[in-house]
Every structure is written in structure tokens, then in C-alpha cells.
mmCIF file as Biopython writes it, N, C-alpha, C and O atoms, coordinates in Angstrom:
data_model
#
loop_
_atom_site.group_PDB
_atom_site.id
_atom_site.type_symbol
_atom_site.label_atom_id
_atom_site.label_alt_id
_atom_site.label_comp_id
_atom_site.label_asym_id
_atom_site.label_entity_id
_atom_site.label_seq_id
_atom_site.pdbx_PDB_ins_code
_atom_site.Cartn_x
_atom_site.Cartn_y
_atom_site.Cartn_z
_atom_site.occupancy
_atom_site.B_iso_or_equiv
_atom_site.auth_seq_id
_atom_site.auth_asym_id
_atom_site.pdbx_PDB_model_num
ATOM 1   N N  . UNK A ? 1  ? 54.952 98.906  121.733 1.0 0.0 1  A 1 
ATOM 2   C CA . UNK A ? 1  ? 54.608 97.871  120.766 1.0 0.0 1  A 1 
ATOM 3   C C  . UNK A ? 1  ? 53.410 97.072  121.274 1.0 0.0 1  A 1 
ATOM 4   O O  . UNK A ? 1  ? 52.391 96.786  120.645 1.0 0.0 1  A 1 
ATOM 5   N N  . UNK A ? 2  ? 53.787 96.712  122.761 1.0 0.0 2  A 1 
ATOM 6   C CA . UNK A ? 2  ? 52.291 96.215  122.972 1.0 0.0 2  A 1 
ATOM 7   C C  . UNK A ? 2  ? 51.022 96.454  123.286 1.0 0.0 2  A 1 
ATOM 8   O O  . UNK A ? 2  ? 50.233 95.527  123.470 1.0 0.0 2  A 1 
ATOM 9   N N  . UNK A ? 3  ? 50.687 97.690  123.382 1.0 0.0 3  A 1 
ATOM 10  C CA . UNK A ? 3  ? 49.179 98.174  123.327 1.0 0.0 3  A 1 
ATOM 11  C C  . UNK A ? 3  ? 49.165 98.637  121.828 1.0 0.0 3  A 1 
ATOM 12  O O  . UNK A ? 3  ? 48.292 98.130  121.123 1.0 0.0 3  A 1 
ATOM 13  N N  . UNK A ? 4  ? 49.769 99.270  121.425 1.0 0.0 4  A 1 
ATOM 14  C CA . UNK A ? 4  ? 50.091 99.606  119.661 1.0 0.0 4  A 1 
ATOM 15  C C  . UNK A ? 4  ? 49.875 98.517  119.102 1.0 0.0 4  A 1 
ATOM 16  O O  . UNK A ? 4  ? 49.208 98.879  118.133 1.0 0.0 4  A 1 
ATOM 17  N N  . UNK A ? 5  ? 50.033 96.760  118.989 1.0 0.0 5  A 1 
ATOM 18  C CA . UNK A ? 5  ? 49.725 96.162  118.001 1.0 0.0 5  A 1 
ATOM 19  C C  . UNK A ? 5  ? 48.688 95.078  118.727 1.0 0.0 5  A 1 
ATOM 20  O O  . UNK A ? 5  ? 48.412 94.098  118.036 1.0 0.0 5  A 1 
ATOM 21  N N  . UNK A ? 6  ? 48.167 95.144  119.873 1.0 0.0 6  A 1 
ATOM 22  C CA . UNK A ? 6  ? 47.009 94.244  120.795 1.0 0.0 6  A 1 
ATOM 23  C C  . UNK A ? 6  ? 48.204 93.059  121.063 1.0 0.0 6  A 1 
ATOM 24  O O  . UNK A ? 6  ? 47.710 91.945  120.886 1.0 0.0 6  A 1 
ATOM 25  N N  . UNK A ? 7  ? 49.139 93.020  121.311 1.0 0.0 7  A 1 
ATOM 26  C CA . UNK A ? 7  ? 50.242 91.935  121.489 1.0 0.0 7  A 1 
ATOM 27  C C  . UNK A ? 7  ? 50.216 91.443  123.016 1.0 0.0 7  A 1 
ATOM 28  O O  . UNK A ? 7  ? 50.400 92.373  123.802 1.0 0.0 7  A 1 
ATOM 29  N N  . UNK A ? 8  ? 50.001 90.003  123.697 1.0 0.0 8  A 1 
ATOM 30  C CA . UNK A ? 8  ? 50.352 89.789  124.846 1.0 0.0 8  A 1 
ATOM 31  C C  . UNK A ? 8  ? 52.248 89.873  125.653 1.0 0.0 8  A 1 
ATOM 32  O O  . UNK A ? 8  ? 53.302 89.944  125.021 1.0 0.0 8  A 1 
ATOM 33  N N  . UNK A ? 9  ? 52.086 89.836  126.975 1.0 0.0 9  A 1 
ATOM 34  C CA . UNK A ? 9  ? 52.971 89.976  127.094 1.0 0.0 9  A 1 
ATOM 35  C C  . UNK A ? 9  ? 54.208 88.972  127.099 1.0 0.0 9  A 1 
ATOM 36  O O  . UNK A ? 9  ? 55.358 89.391  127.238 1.0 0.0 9  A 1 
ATOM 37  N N  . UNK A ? 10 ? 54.016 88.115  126.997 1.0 0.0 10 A 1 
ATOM 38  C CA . UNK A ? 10 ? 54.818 86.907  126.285 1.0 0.0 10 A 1 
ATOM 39  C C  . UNK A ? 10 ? 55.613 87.544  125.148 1.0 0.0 10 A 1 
ATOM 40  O O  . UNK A ? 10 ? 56.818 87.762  125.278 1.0 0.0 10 A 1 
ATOM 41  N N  . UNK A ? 11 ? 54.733 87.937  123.687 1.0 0.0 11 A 1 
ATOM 42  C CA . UNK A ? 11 ? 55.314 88.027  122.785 1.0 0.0 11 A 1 
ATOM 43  C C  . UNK A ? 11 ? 56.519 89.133  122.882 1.0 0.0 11 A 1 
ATOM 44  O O  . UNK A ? 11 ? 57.615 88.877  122.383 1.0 0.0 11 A 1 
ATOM 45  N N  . UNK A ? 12 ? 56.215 90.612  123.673 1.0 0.0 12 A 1 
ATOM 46  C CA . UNK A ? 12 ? 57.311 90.933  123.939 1.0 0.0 12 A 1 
ATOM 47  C C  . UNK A ? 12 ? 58.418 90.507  124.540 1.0 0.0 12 A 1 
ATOM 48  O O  . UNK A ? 12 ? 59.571 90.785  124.211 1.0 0.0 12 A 1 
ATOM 49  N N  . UNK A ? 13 ? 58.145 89.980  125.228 1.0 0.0 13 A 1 
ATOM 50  C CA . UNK A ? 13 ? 59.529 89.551  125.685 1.0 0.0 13 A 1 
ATOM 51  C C  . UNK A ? 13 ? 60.100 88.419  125.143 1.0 0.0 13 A 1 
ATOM 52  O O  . UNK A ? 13 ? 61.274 88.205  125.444 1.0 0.0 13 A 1 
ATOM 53  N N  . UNK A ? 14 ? 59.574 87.702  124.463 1.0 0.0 14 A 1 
ATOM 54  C CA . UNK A ? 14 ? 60.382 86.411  123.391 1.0 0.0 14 A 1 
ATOM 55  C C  . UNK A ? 14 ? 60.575 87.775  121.917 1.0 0.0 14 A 1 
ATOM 56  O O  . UNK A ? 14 ? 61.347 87.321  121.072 1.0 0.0 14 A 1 
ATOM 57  N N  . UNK A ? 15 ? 60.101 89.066  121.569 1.0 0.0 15 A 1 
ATOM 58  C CA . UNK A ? 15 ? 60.743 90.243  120.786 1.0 0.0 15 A 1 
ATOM 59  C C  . UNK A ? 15 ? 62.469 90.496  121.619 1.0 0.0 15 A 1 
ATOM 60  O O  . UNK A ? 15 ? 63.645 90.265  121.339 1.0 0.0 15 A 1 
ATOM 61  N N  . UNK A ? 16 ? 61.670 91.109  122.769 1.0 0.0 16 A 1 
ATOM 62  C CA . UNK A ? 16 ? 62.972 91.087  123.373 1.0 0.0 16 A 1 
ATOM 63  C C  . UNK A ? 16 ? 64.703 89.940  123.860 1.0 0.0 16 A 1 
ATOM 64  O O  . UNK A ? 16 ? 65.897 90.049  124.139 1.0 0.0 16 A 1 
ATOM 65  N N  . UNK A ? 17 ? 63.792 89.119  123.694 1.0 0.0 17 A 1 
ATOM 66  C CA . UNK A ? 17 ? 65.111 87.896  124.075 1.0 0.0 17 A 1 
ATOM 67  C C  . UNK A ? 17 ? 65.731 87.449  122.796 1.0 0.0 17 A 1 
ATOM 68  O O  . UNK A ? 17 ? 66.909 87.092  122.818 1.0 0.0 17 A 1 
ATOM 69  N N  . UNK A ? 18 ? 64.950 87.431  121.510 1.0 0.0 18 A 1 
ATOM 70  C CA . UNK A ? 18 ? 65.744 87.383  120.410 1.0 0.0 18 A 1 
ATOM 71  C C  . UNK A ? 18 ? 66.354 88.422  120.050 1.0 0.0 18 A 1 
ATOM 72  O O  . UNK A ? 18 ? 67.372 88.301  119.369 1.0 0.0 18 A 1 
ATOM 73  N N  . UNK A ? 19 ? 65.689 90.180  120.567 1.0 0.0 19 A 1 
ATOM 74  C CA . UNK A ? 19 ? 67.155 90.922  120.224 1.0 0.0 19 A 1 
ATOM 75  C C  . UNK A ? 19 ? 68.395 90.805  121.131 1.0 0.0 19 A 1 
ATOM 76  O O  . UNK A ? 19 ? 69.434 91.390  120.824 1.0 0.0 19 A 1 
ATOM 77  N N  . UNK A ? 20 ? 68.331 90.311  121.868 1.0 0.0 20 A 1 
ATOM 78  C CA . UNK A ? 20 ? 69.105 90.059  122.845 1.0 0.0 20 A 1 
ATOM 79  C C  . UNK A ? 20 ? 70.551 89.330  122.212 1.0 0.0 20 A 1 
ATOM 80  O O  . UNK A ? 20 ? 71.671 89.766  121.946 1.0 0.0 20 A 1 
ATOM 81  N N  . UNK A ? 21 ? 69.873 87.945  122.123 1.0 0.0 21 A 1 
ATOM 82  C CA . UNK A ? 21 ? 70.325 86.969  121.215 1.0 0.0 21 A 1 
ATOM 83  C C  . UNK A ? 21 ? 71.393 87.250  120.144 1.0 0.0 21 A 1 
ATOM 84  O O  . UNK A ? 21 ? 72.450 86.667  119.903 1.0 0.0 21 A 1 
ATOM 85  N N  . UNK A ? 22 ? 70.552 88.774  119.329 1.0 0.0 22 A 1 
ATOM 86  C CA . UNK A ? 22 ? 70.941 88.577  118.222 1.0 0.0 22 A 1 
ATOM 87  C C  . UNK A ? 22 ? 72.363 89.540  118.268 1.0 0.0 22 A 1 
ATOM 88  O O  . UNK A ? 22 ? 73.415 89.408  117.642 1.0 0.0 22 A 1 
ATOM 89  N N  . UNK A ? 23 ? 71.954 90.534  119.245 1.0 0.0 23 A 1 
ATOM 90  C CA . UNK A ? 23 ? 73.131 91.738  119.499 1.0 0.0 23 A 1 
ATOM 91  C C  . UNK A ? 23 ? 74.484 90.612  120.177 1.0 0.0 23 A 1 
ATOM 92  O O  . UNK A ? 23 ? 75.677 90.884  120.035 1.0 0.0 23 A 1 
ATOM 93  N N  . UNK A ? 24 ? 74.050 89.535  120.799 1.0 0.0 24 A 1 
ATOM 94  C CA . UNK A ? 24 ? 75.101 88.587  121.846 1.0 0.0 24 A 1 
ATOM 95  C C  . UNK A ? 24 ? 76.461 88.157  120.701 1.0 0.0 24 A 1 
ATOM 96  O O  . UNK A ? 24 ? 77.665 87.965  120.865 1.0 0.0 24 A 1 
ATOM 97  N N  . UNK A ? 25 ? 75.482 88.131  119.430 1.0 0.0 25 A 1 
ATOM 98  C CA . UNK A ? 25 ? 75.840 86.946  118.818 1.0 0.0 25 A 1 
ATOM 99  C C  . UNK A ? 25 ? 76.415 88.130  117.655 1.0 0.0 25 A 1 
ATOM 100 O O  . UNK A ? 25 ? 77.140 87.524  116.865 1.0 0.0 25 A 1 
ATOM 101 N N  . UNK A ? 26 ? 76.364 89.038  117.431 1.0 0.0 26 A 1 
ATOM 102 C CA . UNK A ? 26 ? 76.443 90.040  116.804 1.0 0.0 26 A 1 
ATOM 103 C C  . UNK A ? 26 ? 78.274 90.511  117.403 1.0 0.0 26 A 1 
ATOM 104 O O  . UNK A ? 26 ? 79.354 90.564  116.814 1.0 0.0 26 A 1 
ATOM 105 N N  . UNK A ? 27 ? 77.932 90.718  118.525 1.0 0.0 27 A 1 
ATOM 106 C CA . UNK A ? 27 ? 79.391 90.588  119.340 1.0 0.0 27 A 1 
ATOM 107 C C  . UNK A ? 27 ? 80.363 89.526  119.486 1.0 0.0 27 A 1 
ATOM 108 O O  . UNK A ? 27 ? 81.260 89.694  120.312 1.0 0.0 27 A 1 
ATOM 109 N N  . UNK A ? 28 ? 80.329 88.626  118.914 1.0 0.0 28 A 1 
ATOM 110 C CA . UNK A ? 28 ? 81.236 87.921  118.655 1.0 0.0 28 A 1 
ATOM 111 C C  . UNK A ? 28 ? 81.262 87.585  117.581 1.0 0.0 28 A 1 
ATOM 112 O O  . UNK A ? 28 ? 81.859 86.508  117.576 1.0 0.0 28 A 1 
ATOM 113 N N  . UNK A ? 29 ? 80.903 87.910  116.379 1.0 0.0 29 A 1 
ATOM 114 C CA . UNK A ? 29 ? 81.467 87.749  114.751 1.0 0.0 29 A 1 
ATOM 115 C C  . UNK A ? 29 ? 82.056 89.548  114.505 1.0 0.0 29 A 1 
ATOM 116 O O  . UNK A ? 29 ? 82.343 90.053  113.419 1.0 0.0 29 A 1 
ATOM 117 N N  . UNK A ? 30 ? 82.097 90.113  115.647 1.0 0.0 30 A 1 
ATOM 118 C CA . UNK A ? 30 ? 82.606 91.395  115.531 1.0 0.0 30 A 1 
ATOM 119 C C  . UNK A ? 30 ? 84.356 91.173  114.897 1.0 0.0 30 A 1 
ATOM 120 O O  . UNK A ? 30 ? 85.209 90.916  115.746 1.0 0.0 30 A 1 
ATOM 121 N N  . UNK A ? 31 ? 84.729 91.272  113.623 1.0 0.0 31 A 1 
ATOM 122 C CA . UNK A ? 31 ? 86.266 91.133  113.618 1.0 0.0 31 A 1 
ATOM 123 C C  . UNK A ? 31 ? 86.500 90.332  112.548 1.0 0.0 31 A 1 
ATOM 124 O O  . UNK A ? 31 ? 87.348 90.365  111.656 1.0 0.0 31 A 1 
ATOM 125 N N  . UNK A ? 32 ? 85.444 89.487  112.839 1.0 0.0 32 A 1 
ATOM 126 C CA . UNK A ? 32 ? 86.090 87.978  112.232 1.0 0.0 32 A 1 
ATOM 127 C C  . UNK A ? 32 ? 85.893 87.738  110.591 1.0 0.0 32 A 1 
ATOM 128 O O  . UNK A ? 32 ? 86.740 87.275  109.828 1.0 0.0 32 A 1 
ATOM 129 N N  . UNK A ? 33 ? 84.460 88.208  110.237 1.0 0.0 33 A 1 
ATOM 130 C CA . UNK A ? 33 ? 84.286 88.220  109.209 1.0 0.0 33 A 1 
ATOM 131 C C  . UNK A ? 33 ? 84.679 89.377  108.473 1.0 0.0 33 A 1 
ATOM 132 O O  . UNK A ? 33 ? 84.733 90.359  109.213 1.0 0.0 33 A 1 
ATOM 133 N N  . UNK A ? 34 ? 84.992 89.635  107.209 1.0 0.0 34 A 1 
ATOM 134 C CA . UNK A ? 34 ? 85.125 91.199  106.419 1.0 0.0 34 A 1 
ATOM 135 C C  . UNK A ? 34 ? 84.010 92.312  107.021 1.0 0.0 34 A 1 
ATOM 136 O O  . UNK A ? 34 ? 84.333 93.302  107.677 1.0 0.0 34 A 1 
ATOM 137 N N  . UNK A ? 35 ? 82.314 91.857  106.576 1.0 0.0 35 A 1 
ATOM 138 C CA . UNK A ? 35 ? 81.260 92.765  106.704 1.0 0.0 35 A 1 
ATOM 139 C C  . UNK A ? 35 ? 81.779 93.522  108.079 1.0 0.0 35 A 1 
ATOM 140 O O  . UNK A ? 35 ? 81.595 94.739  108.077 1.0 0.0 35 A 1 
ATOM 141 N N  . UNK A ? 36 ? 82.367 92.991  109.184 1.0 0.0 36 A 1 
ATOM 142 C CA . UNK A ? 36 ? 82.340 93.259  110.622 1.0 0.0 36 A 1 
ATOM 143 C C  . UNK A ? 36 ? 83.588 93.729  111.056 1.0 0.0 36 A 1 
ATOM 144 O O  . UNK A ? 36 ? 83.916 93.919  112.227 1.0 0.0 36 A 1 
ATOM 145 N N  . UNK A ? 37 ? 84.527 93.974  109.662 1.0 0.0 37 A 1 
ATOM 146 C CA . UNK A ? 37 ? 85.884 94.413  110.435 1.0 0.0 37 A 1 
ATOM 147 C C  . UNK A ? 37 ? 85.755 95.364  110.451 1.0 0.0 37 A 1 
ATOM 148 O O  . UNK A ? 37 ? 85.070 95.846  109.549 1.0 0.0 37 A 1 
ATOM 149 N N  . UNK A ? 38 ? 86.464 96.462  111.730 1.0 0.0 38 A 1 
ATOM 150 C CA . UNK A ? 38 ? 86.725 97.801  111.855 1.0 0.0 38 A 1 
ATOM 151 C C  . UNK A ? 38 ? 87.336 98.404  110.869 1.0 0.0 38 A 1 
ATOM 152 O O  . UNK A ? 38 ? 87.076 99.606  110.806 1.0 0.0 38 A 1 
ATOM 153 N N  . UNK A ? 39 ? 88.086 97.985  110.042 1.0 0.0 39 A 1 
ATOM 154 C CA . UNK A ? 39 ? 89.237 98.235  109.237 1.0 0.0 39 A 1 
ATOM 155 C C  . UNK A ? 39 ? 88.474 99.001  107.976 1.0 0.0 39 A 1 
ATOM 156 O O  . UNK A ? 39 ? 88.741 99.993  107.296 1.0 0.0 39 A 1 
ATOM 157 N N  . UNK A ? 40 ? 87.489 98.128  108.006 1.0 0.0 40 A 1 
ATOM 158 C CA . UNK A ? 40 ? 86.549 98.128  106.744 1.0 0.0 40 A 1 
ATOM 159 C C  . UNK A ? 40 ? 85.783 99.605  106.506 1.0 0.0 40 A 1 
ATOM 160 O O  . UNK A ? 40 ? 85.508 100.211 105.470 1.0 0.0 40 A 1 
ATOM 161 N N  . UNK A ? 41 ? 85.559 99.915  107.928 1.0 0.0 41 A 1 
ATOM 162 C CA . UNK A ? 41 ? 84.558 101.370 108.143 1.0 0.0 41 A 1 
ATOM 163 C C  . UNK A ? 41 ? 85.702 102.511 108.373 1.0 0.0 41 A 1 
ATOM 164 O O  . UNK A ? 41 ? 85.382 103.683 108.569 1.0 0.0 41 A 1 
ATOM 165 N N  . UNK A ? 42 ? 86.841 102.147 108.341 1.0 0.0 42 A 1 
ATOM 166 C CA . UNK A ? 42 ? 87.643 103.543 108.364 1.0 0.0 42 A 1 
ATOM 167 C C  . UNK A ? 42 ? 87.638 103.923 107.204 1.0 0.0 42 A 1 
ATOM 168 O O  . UNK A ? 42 ? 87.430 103.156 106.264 1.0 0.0 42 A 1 
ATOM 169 N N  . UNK A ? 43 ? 87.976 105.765 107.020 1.0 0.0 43 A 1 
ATOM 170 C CA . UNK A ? 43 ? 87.864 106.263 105.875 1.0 0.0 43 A 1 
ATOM 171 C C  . UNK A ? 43 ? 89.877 105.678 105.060 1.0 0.0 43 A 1 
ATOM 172 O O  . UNK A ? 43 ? 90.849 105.297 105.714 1.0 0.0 43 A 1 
ATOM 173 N N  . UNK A ? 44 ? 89.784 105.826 103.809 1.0 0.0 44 A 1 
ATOM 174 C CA . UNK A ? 44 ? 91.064 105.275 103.130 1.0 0.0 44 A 1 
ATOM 175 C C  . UNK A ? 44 ? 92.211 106.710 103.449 1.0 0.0 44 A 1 
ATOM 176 O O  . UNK A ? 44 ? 91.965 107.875 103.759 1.0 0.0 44 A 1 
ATOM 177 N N  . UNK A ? 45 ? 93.647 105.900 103.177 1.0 0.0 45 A 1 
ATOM 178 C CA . UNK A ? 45 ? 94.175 106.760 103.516 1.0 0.0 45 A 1 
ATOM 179 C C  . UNK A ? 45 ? 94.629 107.671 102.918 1.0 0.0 45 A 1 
ATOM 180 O O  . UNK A ? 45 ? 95.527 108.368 103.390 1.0 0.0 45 A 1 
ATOM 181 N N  . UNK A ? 46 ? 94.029 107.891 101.577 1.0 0.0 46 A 1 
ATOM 182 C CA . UNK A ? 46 ? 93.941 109.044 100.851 1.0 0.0 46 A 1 
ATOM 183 C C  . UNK A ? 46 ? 93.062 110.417 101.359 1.0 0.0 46 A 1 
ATOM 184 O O  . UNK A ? 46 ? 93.444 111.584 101.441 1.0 0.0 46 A 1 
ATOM 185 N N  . UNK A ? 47 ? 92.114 109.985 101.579 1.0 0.0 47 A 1 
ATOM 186 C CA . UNK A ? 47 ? 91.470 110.952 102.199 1.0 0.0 47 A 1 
ATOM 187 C C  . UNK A ? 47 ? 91.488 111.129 103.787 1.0 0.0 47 A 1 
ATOM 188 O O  . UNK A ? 47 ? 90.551 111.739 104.303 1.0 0.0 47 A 1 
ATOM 189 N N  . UNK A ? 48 ? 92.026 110.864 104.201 1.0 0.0 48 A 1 
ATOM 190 C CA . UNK A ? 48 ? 92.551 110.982 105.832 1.0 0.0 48 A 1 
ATOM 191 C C  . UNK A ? 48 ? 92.727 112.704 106.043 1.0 0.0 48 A 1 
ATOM 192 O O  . UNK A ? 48 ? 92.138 113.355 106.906 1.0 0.0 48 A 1 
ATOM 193 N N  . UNK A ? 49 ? 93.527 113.159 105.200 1.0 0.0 49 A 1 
ATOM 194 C CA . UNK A ? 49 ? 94.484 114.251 105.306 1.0 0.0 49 A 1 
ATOM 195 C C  . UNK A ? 49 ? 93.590 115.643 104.433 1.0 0.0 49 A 1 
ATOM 196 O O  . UNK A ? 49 ? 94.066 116.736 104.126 1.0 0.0 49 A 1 
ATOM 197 N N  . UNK A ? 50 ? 92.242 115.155 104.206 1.0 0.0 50 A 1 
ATOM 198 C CA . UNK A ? 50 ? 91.756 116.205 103.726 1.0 0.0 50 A 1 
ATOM 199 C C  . UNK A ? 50 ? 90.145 116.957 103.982 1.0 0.0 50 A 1 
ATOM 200 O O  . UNK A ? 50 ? 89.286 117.332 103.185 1.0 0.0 50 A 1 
ATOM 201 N N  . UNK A ? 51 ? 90.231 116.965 105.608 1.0 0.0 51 A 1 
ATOM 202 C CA . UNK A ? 51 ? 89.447 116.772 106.142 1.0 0.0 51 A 1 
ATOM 203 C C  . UNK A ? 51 ? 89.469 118.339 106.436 1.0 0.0 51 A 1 
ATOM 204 O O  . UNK A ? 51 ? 88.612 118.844 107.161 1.0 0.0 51 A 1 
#
């Protein structure tokens, strides 16, 4: 990214510390909300058995 867009090296790494941030923070609404429950991404249990 940084010879690809003429970017100093500051800006990567304040790129990098907000993904950081965002994955941190990403891990702890893991569950809590609907969008983020596990429950949500399993297949139903109709189709379980027809695989």
C-alpha cells in the first residue's frame, strides 16, 4: 500500500492500528448482538440431514 499509493509511513501504521482496533472490538460484540451470533450462521435444521 505504501509505495502503491506514495503514502508515508505514519499513515500505515495509524491503517494498521485502526484495523487492529477494529478486529479487538469486533471480538467482543462476538455473541452479543443477533448480526454476530453463531447460531445465526448455522445451516437450519431442516437441511442438516441432506447433505
Amino acid at each position: 500500500i505504501q509505495r502503491r499509493m506514495d503514502l508515508p509511513d505514519a499513515t500505515v501504521l495509524v491503517l494498521q492500528g485502526m484495523l487492529f482496533i477494529v478486529i479487538l472490538f469486533s471480538e467482543t460484540f462476538y455473541g452479543r448482538f443477533k448480526l454476530f451470533n453463531p447460531d445465526l450462521w448455522q445451516r437450519p435444521h431442516f437441511l442438516k440431514g441432506n447433505v
